[in-house]
Short mmCIF file of C-alpha atoms in Angstrom, two decimals:
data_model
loop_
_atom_site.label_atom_id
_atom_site.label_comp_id
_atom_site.label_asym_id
_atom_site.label_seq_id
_atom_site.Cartn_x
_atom_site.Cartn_y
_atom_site.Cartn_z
CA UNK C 160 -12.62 28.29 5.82
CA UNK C 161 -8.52 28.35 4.89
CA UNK C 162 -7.35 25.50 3.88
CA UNK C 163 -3.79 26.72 2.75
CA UNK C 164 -1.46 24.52 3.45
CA UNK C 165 -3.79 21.61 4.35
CA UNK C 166 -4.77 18.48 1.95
CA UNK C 167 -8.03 18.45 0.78
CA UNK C 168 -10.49 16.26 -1.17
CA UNK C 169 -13.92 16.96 -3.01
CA UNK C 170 -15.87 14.59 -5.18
CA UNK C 171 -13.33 13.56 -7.95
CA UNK C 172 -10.56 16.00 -7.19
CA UNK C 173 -7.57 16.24 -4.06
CA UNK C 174 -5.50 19.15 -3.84
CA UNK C 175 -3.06 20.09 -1.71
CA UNK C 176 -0.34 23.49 -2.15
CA UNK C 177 1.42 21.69 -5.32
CA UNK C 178 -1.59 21.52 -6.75
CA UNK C 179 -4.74 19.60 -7.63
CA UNK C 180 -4.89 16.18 -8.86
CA UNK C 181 -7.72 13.85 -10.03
CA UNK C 182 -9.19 10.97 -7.54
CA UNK C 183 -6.83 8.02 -8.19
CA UNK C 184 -9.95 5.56 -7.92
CA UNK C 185 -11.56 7.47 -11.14
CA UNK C 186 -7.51 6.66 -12.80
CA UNK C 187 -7.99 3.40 -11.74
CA UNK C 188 -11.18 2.88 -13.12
CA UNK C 189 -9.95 3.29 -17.10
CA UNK C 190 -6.46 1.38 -16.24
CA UNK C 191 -7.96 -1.72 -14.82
CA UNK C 192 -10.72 -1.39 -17.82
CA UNK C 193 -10.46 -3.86 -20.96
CA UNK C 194 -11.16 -3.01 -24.08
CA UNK C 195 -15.01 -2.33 -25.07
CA UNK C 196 -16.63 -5.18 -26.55
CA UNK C 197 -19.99 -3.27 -27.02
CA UNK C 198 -21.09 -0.06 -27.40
CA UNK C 199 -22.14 0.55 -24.16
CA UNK C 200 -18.79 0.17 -22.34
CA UNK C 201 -17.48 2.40 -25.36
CA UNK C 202 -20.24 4.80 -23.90
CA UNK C 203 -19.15 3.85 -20.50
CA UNK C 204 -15.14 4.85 -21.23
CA UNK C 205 -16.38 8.67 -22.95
CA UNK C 206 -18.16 9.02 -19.85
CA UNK C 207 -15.26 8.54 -17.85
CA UNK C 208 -13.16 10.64 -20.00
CA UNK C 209 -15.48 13.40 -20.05
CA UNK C 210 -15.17 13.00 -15.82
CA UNK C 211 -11.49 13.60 -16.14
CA UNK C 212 -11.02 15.93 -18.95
CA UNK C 213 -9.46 18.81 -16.96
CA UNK C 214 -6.36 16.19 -16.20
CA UNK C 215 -6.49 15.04 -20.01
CA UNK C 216 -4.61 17.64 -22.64
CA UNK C 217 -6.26 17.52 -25.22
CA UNK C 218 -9.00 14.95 -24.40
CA UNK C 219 -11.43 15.42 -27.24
CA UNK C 220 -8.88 14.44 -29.71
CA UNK C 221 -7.07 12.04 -27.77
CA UNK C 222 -10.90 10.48 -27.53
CA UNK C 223 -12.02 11.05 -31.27
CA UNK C 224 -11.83 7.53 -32.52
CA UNK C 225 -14.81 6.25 -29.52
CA UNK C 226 -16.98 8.88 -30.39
CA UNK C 227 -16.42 7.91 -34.17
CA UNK C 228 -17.03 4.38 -32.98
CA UNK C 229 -20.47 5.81 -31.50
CA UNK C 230 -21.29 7.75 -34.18
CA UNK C 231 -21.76 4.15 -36.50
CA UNK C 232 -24.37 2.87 -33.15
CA UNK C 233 -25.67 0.54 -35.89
CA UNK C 234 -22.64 -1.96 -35.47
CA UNK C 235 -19.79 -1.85 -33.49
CA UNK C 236 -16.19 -2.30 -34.42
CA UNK C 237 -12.99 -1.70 -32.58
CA UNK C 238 -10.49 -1.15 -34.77
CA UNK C 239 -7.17 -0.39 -34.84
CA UNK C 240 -7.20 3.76 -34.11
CA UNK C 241 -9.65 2.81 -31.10
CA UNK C 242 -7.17 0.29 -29.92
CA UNK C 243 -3.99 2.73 -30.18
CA UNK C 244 -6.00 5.76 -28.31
CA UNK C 245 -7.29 3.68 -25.88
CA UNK C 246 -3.83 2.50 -24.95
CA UNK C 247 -2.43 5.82 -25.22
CA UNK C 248 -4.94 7.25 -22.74
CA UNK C 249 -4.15 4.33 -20.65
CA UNK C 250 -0.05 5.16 -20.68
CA UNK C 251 -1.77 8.42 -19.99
CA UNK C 252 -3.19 8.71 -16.79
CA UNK C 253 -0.52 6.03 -15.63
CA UNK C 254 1.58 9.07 -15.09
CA UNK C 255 -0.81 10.49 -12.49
CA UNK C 256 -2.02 13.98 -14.27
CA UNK C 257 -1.44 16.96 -11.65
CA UNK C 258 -3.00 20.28 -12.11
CA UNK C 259 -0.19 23.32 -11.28
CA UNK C 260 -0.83 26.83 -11.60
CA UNK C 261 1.90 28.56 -14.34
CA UNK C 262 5.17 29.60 -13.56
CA UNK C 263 5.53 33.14 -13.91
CA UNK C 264 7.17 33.68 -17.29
CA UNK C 265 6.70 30.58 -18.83
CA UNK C 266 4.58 29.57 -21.81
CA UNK C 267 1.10 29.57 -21.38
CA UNK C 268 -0.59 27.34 -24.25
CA UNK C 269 -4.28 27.23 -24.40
CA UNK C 270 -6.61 25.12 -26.49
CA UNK C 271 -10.13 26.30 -27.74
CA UNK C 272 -12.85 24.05 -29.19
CA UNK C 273 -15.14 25.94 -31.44
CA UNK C 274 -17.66 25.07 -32.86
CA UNK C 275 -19.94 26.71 -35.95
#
């Protein structure tokens, strides 16, 4: 099957020769969303993240301060960092993350996560 040239969509993703871009239901989802009163919409929001991640540079540390707020399960607070990232994220995906592939020449940055 050739689909150059031709729109396309698969579970979360649409692509089309410019690129690929992330469903803009799953965008929607997180921009509509208000902020976590409990932990399980905080668990609710890192699972959404973790859906989009490949449209989100650097996602794990844009999402650092909800796992932090996971990491203290027995009480939940949503402080100030959690409110800042979560609007960041927000402004975030308001500008429609597209997947291209590099320009030939350019920069090519990559990020590792490592772990011990």
């Amino acid at each position: 099957m050739c689909l150059r040239g031709a729109r396309w969509s698969f579970i979360r993703v649409h692509g089309d020769p410019k690129g690929i871009e992330v469903n803009p239901l799953k965008i929607k989802s997180i921009i509509d969303m208000k902020a976590p009163t409990c932990l399980n919409e905080v668990q609710r929001l890192t699972g959404r993240i973790a859906a989009l991640s490949r449209f989100i540079s650097k996602s794990a540390e844009k999402s650092l301060p909800f796992f932090k707020t996971l990491r203290k399960a027995k009480t939940f607070e949503w402080g100030t960092p959690c409110q800042l990232a979560f609007e960041e994220l927000k402004a975030y995906l308001a500008r429609f993350p597209l997947l291209v592939k590099p320009s030939p020449g350019e920069t090519l940055y990559l990020y590792l996560s490592v772990t011990p």
